């Protein structure tokens, strides 16, 4: 089989990525659709979620990725392993989140990870970064109170931007008093994290909890 070449960076503002994903029929996606859901935005090859799904069978896992060939390959591996609590979806999360999550069984989205997203270094490309204020606001609508958000990057300015955008929303509260979380609270690292740590380079991570917003009378 020929090796499929996959672009390292995909412009989410390109015309081909402007069609939102269709809503999912969750009862067809998961064997137990009412289990708590872990959403991984930008799941790449999906190996992180694959390992998580193995060790946490009482959770469902959904990986969203804009590079379609990676999703195709991830699905093949998931099918080979027969995992019924794991699903991958090709989509542009910045225009698909509402259509995907609005049909979720109530109270199921309990954990969110955004790990090592494309940095888009140039200022003029800032709108291509995945964590935009609109995305944070949308996630606040669906993550349950008490649900957690883990953000990670090996690029400091990207981590700062993600952290600050979640901190600016009243529904999210950063956990811990230190600037960055010292250890990954999850039992599985991504391939990128493993590579970065093996080189002795830092990982910048922040953990947030979804809190209840008290409305003013």
PDB file of C-alpha atoms in Angstrom:
ATOM      1  CA  UNK A   1       0.000   0.000   0.000  1.00  0.00           C
ATOM      2  CA  UNK A   2       1.342   3.419  -0.964  1.00  0.00           C
ATOM      3  CA  UNK A   3       2.066   5.838   1.834  1.00  0.00           C
ATOM      4  CA  UNK A   4      -0.526   8.591   2.039  1.00  0.00           C
ATOM      5  CA  UNK A   5       1.043  12.022   2.244  1.00  0.00           C
ATOM      6  CA  UNK A   6      -0.676  14.293   4.746  1.00  0.00           C
ATOM      7  CA  UNK A   7      -0.164  18.014   5.003  1.00  0.00           C
ATOM      8  CA  UNK A   8       1.277  19.103   8.340  1.00  0.00           C
ATOM      9  CA  UNK A   9      -0.911  22.216   8.406  1.00  0.00           C
ATOM     10  CA  UNK A  10      -4.364  22.676   6.911  1.00  0.00           C
ATOM     11  CA  UNK A  11      -5.904  26.139   6.550  1.00  0.00           C
ATOM     12  CA  UNK A  12      -9.322  25.920   8.277  1.00  0.00           C
ATOM     13  CA  UNK A  13     -10.439  29.093   6.475  1.00  0.00           C
ATOM     14  CA  UNK A  14     -10.095  27.490   3.029  1.00  0.00           C
ATOM     15  CA  UNK A  15     -13.336  27.037   1.093  1.00  0.00           C
ATOM     16  CA  UNK A  16     -13.178  23.231   1.197  1.00  0.00           C
ATOM     17  CA  UNK A  17     -13.483  23.274   5.004  1.00  0.00           C
ATOM     18  CA  UNK A  18     -16.469  25.630   5.304  1.00  0.00           C
ATOM     19  CA  UNK A  19     -19.229  23.015   5.210  1.00  0.00           C
ATOM     20  CA  UNK A  20     -20.216  22.080   8.785  1.00  0.00           C
ATOM     21  CA  UNK A  21     -20.294  18.429   9.753  1.00  0.00           C
ATOM     22  CA  UNK A  22     -23.686  16.764   9.906  1.00  0.00           C
ATOM     23  CA  UNK A  23     -25.148  15.841  13.312  1.00  0.00           C
ATOM     24  CA  UNK A  24     -24.250  12.378  14.559  1.00  0.00           C
ATOM     25  CA  UNK A  25     -26.678   9.633  15.514  1.00  0.00           C
ATOM     26  CA  UNK A  26     -25.026   8.867  18.829  1.00  0.00           C
ATOM     27  CA  UNK A  27     -26.840   5.572  19.359  1.00  0.00           C
ATOM     28  CA  UNK A  28     -25.195   4.320  16.154  1.00  0.00           C
ATOM     29  CA  UNK A  29     -21.780   5.764  17.003  1.00  0.00           C
ATOM     30  CA  UNK A  30     -21.339   4.205  20.456  1.00  0.00           C
ATOM     31  CA  UNK A  31     -22.493   0.934  21.979  1.00  0.00           C
ATOM     32  CA  UNK A  32     -23.392   2.881  25.156  1.00  0.00           C
ATOM     33  CA  UNK A  33     -24.172   6.478  24.071  1.00  0.00           C
ATOM     34  CA  UNK A  34     -25.038   7.698  27.576  1.00  0.00           C
ATOM     35  CA  UNK A  35     -21.549   7.118  28.982  1.00  0.00           C
ATOM     36  CA  UNK A  36     -19.510  10.255  29.785  1.00  0.00           C
ATOM     37  CA  UNK A  37     -17.807  11.682  26.699  1.00  0.00           C
ATOM     38  CA  UNK A  38     -14.214  12.841  26.279  1.00  0.00           C
ATOM     39  CA  UNK A  39     -13.813  15.179  23.293  1.00  0.00           C
ATOM     40  CA  UNK A  40     -10.325  15.594  21.796  1.00  0.00           C
ATOM     41  CA  UNK A  41     -10.066  18.528  19.376  1.00  0.00           C
ATOM     42  CA  UNK A  42      -7.309  18.039  16.820  1.00  0.00           C
ATOM     43  CA  UNK A  43      -6.750  14.348  17.468  1.00  0.00           C
ATOM     44  CA  UNK A  44      -4.227  13.877  14.610  1.00  0.00           C
ATOM     45  CA  UNK A  45      -3.526  10.133  14.201  1.00  0.00           C
ATOM     46  CA  UNK A  46      -5.822   9.359  17.122  1.00  0.00           C
ATOM     47  CA  UNK A  47      -3.394   7.165  19.050  1.00  0.00           C
ATOM     48  CA  UNK A  48      -3.918   9.115  22.289  1.00  0.00           C
ATOM     49  CA  UNK A  49      -7.665   8.433  22.221  1.00  0.00           C
ATOM     50  CA  UNK A  50      -7.085   4.843  21.165  1.00  0.00           C
ATOM     51  CA  UNK A  51      -5.055   4.196  24.311  1.00  0.00           C
ATOM     52  CA  UNK A  52      -7.516   6.126  26.475  1.00  0.00           C
ATOM     53  CA  UNK A  53     -10.454   4.118  25.111  1.00  0.00           C
ATOM     54  CA  UNK A  54      -8.682   0.872  25.994  1.00  0.00           C
ATOM     55  CA  UNK A  55      -8.051   1.781  29.625  1.00  0.00           C
ATOM     56  CA  UNK A  56     -11.326   3.653  30.251  1.00  0.00           C
ATOM     57  CA  UNK A  57     -14.084   1.452  28.788  1.00  0.00           C
ATOM     58  CA  UNK A  58     -16.704   3.287  30.840  1.00  0.00           C
ATOM     59  CA  UNK A  59     -16.068   6.474  28.848  1.00  0.00           C
ATOM     60  CA  UNK A  60     -16.818   7.311  25.225  1.00  0.00           C
ATOM     61  CA  UNK A  61     -14.172   9.127  23.171  1.00  0.00           C
ATOM     62  CA  UNK A  62     -14.600  11.414  20.177  1.00  0.00           C
ATOM     63  CA  UNK A  63     -11.670  12.750  18.165  1.00  0.00           C
ATOM     64  CA  UNK A  64     -12.126  15.627  15.722  1.00  0.00           C
ATOM     65  CA  UNK A  65      -9.514  16.188  13.028  1.00  0.00           C
ATOM     66  CA  UNK A  66      -9.375  18.427   9.945  1.00  0.00           C
ATOM     67  CA  UNK A  67      -6.951  16.193   8.000  1.00  0.00           C
ATOM     68  CA  UNK A  68      -9.227  13.549   6.514  1.00  0.00           C
ATOM     69  CA  UNK A  69      -6.572  10.908   5.646  1.00  0.00           C
ATOM     70  CA  UNK A  70      -5.609  10.727   9.330  1.00  0.00           C
ATOM     71  CA  UNK A  71      -9.237  10.090  10.278  1.00  0.00           C
ATOM     72  CA  UNK A  72      -9.541   7.307   7.698  1.00  0.00           C
ATOM     73  CA  UNK A  73      -6.452   5.554   9.062  1.00  0.00           C
ATOM     74  CA  UNK A  74      -7.547   6.050  12.681  1.00  0.00           C
ATOM     75  CA  UNK A  75     -10.909   4.431  11.932  1.00  0.00           C
ATOM     76  CA  UNK A  76      -9.199   1.430  10.362  1.00  0.00           C
ATOM     77  CA  UNK A  77      -7.150   0.819  13.490  1.00  0.00           C
ATOM     78  CA  UNK A  78     -10.139   1.331  15.782  1.00  0.00           C
ATOM     79  CA  UNK A  79     -12.161  -1.195  13.749  1.00  0.00           C
ATOM     80  CA  UNK A  80      -9.332  -3.726  13.870  1.00  0.00           C
ATOM     81  CA  UNK A  81      -9.312  -3.457  17.669  1.00  0.00           C
ATOM     82  CA  UNK A  82     -13.100  -3.618  17.919  1.00  0.00           C
ATOM     83  CA  UNK A  83     -13.417  -0.591  20.188  1.00  0.00           C
ATOM     84  CA  UNK A  84     -17.073   0.453  20.523  1.00  0.00           C
ATOM     85  CA  UNK A  85     -16.436   3.471  22.764  1.00  0.00           C
ATOM     86  CA  UNK A  86     -14.285   5.374  20.270  1.00  0.00           C
ATOM     87  CA  UNK A  87     -15.129   7.436  17.181  1.00  0.00           C
ATOM     88  CA  UNK A  88     -13.201   9.797  14.929  1.00  0.00           C
ATOM     89  CA  UNK A  89     -14.680  12.493  12.713  1.00  0.00           C
ATOM     90  CA  UNK A  90     -13.252  14.572   9.890  1.00  0.00           C
ATOM     91  CA  UNK A  91     -14.444  18.149  10.306  1.00  0.00           C
ATOM     92  CA  UNK A  92     -13.499  21.770  10.878  1.00  0.00           C
ATOM     93  CA  UNK A  93     -14.325  22.135  14.555  1.00  0.00           C
ATOM     94  CA  UNK A  94     -14.666  25.909  14.318  1.00  0.00           C
ATOM     95  CA  UNK A  95     -17.814  25.620  12.236  1.00  0.00           C
ATOM     96  CA  UNK A  96     -19.052  22.147  13.206  1.00  0.00           C
ATOM     97  CA  UNK A  97     -19.173  22.107  16.996  1.00  0.00           C
ATOM     98  CA  UNK A  98     -22.771  23.216  17.418  1.00  0.00           C
ATOM     99  CA  UNK A  99     -24.191  20.772  14.871  1.00  0.00           C
ATOM    100  CA  UNK A 100     -22.257  17.933  16.520  1.00  0.00           C
ATOM    101  CA  UNK A 101     -22.833  18.668  20.187  1.00  0.00           C
ATOM    102  CA  UNK A 102     -26.403  19.965  20.127  1.00  0.00           C
ATOM    103  CA  UNK A 103     -27.702  16.401  19.715  1.00  0.00           C
ATOM    104  CA  UNK A 104     -25.542  14.901  22.486  1.00  0.00           C
ATOM    105  CA  UNK A 105     -27.364  13.116  25.311  1.00  0.00           C
ATOM    106  CA  UNK A 106     -27.690  15.676  28.107  1.00  0.00           C
ATOM    107  CA  UNK A 107     -24.835  15.771  30.589  1.00  0.00           C
ATOM    108  CA  UNK A 108     -22.473  13.473  28.709  1.00  0.00           C
ATOM    109  CA  UNK A 109     -19.691  15.869  27.623  1.00  0.00           C
ATOM    110  CA  UNK A 110     -17.467  15.778  30.703  1.00  0.00           C
ATOM    111  CA  UNK A 111     -13.882  16.097  29.476  1.00  0.00           C
ATOM    112  CA  UNK A 112     -12.176  18.108  26.758  1.00  0.00           C
ATOM    113  CA  UNK A 113      -8.589  18.109  25.505  1.00  0.00           C
ATOM    114  CA  UNK A 114      -6.869  20.434  23.047  1.00  0.00           C
ATOM    115  CA  UNK A 115      -3.279  19.285  22.749  1.00  0.00           C
ATOM    116  CA  UNK A 116      -0.444  20.682  20.660  1.00  0.00           C
ATOM    117  CA  UNK A 117      -2.609  22.419  18.048  1.00  0.00           C
ATOM    118  CA  UNK A 118      -1.111  23.939  14.899  1.00  0.00           C
ATOM    119  CA  UNK A 119       0.624  27.129  16.103  1.00  0.00           C
ATOM    120  CA  UNK A 120       0.235  29.283  12.979  1.00  0.00           C
ATOM    121  CA  UNK A 121       3.178  31.452  13.988  1.00  0.00           C
ATOM    122  CA  UNK A 122       2.516  34.469  11.765  1.00  0.00           C
ATOM    123  CA  UNK A 123       0.274  37.188  13.191  1.00  0.00           C
ATOM    124  CA  UNK A 124      -1.731  37.392   9.981  1.00  0.00           C
ATOM    125  CA  UNK A 125      -2.611  33.713  10.411  1.00  0.00           C
ATOM    126  CA  UNK A 126      -3.880  34.077  13.995  1.00  0.00           C
ATOM    127  CA  UNK A 127      -7.490  33.463  12.908  1.00  0.00           C
ATOM    128  CA  UNK A 128      -6.457  29.997  11.766  1.00  0.00           C
ATOM    129  CA  UNK A 129      -5.643  28.878  15.316  1.00  0.00           C
ATOM    130  CA  UNK A 130      -8.240  26.528  16.692  1.00  0.00           C
ATOM    131  CA  UNK A 131      -8.896  28.179  20.079  1.00  0.00           C
ATOM    132  CA  UNK A 132     -10.894  31.252  19.162  1.00  0.00           C
ATOM    133  CA  UNK A 133     -13.212  33.056  21.640  1.00  0.00           C
ATOM    134  CA  UNK A 134     -16.221  31.747  19.703  1.00  0.00           C
ATOM    135  CA  UNK A 135     -15.058  28.152  20.182  1.00  0.00           C
ATOM    136  CA  UNK A 136     -14.623  28.679  23.927  1.00  0.00           C
ATOM    137  CA  UNK A 137     -18.139  30.131  24.195  1.00  0.00           C
ATOM    138  CA  UNK A 138     -19.590  27.203  22.263  1.00  0.00           C
ATOM    139  CA  UNK A 139     -17.828  24.664  24.465  1.00  0.00           C
ATOM    140  CA  UNK A 140     -19.194  26.387  27.556  1.00  0.00           C
ATOM    141  CA  UNK A 141     -22.691  25.597  26.307  1.00  0.00           C
ATOM    142  CA  UNK A 142     -22.143  21.843  26.232  1.00  0.00           C
ATOM    143  CA  UNK A 143     -19.509  20.911  28.818  1.00  0.00           C
ATOM    144  CA  UNK A 144     -21.205  19.887  32.071  1.00  0.00           C
ATOM    145  CA  UNK A 145     -20.638  21.809  35.289  1.00  0.00           C
ATOM    146  CA  UNK A 146     -17.632  20.131  36.879  1.00  0.00           C
ATOM    147  CA  UNK A 147     -16.304  19.020  33.501  1.00  0.00           C
ATOM    148  CA  UNK A 148     -12.600  19.575  32.864  1.00  0.00           C
ATOM    149  CA  UNK A 149     -10.537  21.070  30.049  1.00  0.00           C
ATOM    150  CA  UNK A 150      -6.871  20.189  29.488  1.00  0.00           C
ATOM    151  CA  UNK A 151      -4.827  22.482  27.229  1.00  0.00           C
ATOM    152  CA  UNK A 152      -1.282  21.595  26.166  1.00  0.00           C
ATOM    153  CA  UNK A 153       1.348  22.984  23.805  1.00  0.00           C
ATOM    154  CA  UNK A 154       5.108  23.030  23.479  1.00  0.00           C
ATOM    155  CA  UNK A 155       4.851  26.536  21.962  1.00  0.00           C
ATOM    156  CA  UNK A 156       4.555  28.990  24.851  1.00  0.00           C
ATOM    157  CA  UNK A 157       2.679  31.776  23.070  1.00  0.00           C
ATOM    158  CA  UNK A 158       0.104  29.268  21.807  1.00  0.00           C
ATOM    159  CA  UNK A 159      -0.397  27.904  25.319  1.00  0.00           C
ATOM    160  CA  UNK A 160      -0.718  31.437  26.718  1.00  0.00           C
ATOM    161  CA  UNK A 161      -3.321  32.357  24.116  1.00  0.00           C
ATOM    162  CA  UNK A 162      -5.387  29.214  24.743  1.00  0.00           C
ATOM    163  CA  UNK A 163      -5.167  29.611  28.510  1.00  0.00           C
ATOM    164  CA  UNK A 164      -6.110  33.280  28.434  1.00  0.00           C
ATOM    165  CA  UNK A 165      -9.093  32.708  26.168  1.00  0.00           C
ATOM    166  CA  UNK A 166     -10.548  30.069  28.462  1.00  0.00           C
ATOM    167  CA  UNK A 167      -9.754  32.190  31.538  1.00  0.00           C
ATOM    168  CA  UNK A 168     -11.593  35.145  29.984  1.00  0.00           C
ATOM    169  CA  UNK A 169     -14.854  33.208  29.823  1.00  0.00           C
ATOM    170  CA  UNK A 170     -16.882  33.259  33.074  1.00  0.00           C
ATOM    171  CA  UNK A 171     -17.822  29.587  32.719  1.00  0.00           C
ATOM    172  CA  UNK A 172     -14.235  28.365  33.096  1.00  0.00           C
ATOM    173  CA  UNK A 173     -12.000  28.470  36.159  1.00  0.00           C
ATOM    174  CA  UNK A 174      -8.317  27.624  36.008  1.00  0.00           C
ATOM    175  CA  UNK A 175      -7.221  25.014  38.532  1.00  0.00           C
ATOM    176  CA  UNK A 176      -4.026  25.432  40.513  1.00  0.00           C
ATOM    177  CA  UNK A 177      -2.109  28.552  41.498  1.00  0.00           C
ATOM    178  CA  UNK A 178       1.011  27.855  39.452  1.00  0.00           C
ATOM    179  CA  UNK A 179       1.372  29.397  36.013  1.00  0.00           C
ATOM    180  CA  UNK A 180       1.576  25.998  34.313  1.00  0.00           C
ATOM    181  CA  UNK A 181       0.556  22.531  35.403  1.00  0.00           C
ATOM    182  CA  UNK A 182       3.669  20.483  36.154  1.00  0.00           C
ATOM    183  CA  UNK A 183       2.312  17.044  35.269  1.00  0.00           C
ATOM    184  CA  UNK A 184      -0.196  15.673  32.804  1.00  0.00           C
ATOM    185  CA  UNK A 185      -3.268  14.643  34.844  1.00  0.00           C
ATOM    186  CA  UNK A 186      -4.273  12.044  32.247  1.00  0.00           C
ATOM    187  CA  UNK A 187      -2.782   8.534  32.181  1.00  0.00           C
ATOM    188  CA  UNK A 188      -1.817   8.705  28.487  1.00  0.00           C
ATOM    189  CA  UNK A 189       0.505  11.218  26.770  1.00  0.00           C
ATOM    190  CA  UNK A 190       0.134  12.177  23.122  1.00  0.00           C
ATOM    191  CA  UNK A 191       2.844  11.195  20.670  1.00  0.00           C
ATOM    192  CA  UNK A 192       3.832  14.850  20.471  1.00  0.00           C
ATOM    193  CA  UNK A 193       4.180  15.146  24.245  1.00  0.00           C
ATOM    194  CA  UNK A 194       6.337  12.037  24.376  1.00  0.00           C
ATOM    195  CA  UNK A 195       8.588  13.422  21.642  1.00  0.00           C
ATOM    196  CA  UNK A 196       8.910  16.847  23.292  1.00  0.00           C
ATOM    197  CA  UNK A 197       9.666  15.410  26.721  1.00  0.00           C
ATOM    198  CA  UNK A 198      12.259  13.002  25.283  1.00  0.00           C
ATOM    199  CA  UNK A 199      14.181  16.048  24.035  1.00  0.00           C
ATOM    200  CA  UNK A 200      14.027  17.653  27.471  1.00  0.00           C
ATOM    201  CA  UNK A 201      11.856  20.495  26.233  1.00  0.00           C
ATOM    202  CA  UNK A 202       9.003  22.004  28.274  1.00  0.00           C
ATOM    203  CA  UNK A 203       5.305  21.371  27.849  1.00  0.00           C
ATOM    204  CA  UNK A 204       3.000  24.237  28.801  1.00  0.00           C
ATOM    205  CA  UNK A 205      -0.306  22.956  30.136  1.00  0.00           C
ATOM    206  CA  UNK A 206      -3.327  24.355  31.952  1.00  0.00           C
ATOM    207  CA  UNK A 207      -6.355  22.671  33.491  1.00  0.00           C
ATOM    208  CA  UNK A 208      -9.778  24.297  33.731  1.00  0.00           C
ATOM    209  CA  UNK A 209     -13.076  23.272  35.268  1.00  0.00           C
ATOM    210  CA  UNK A 210     -16.511  24.241  33.984  1.00  0.00           C
ATOM    211  CA  UNK A 211     -18.200  26.154  36.762  1.00  0.00           C
ATOM    212  CA  UNK A 212     -21.777  27.241  37.197  1.00  0.00           C
ATOM    213  CA  UNK A 213     -22.480  30.824  36.245  1.00  0.00           C
ATOM    214  CA  UNK A 214     -24.575  32.617  38.846  1.00  0.00           C
ATOM    215  CA  UNK A 215     -26.926  35.016  37.112  1.00  0.00           C
ATOM    216  CA  UNK A 216     -27.327  38.442  38.640  1.00  0.00           C
ATOM    217  CA  UNK A 217     -30.834  39.308  39.774  1.00  0.00           C
TER     218      UNK A 217
END
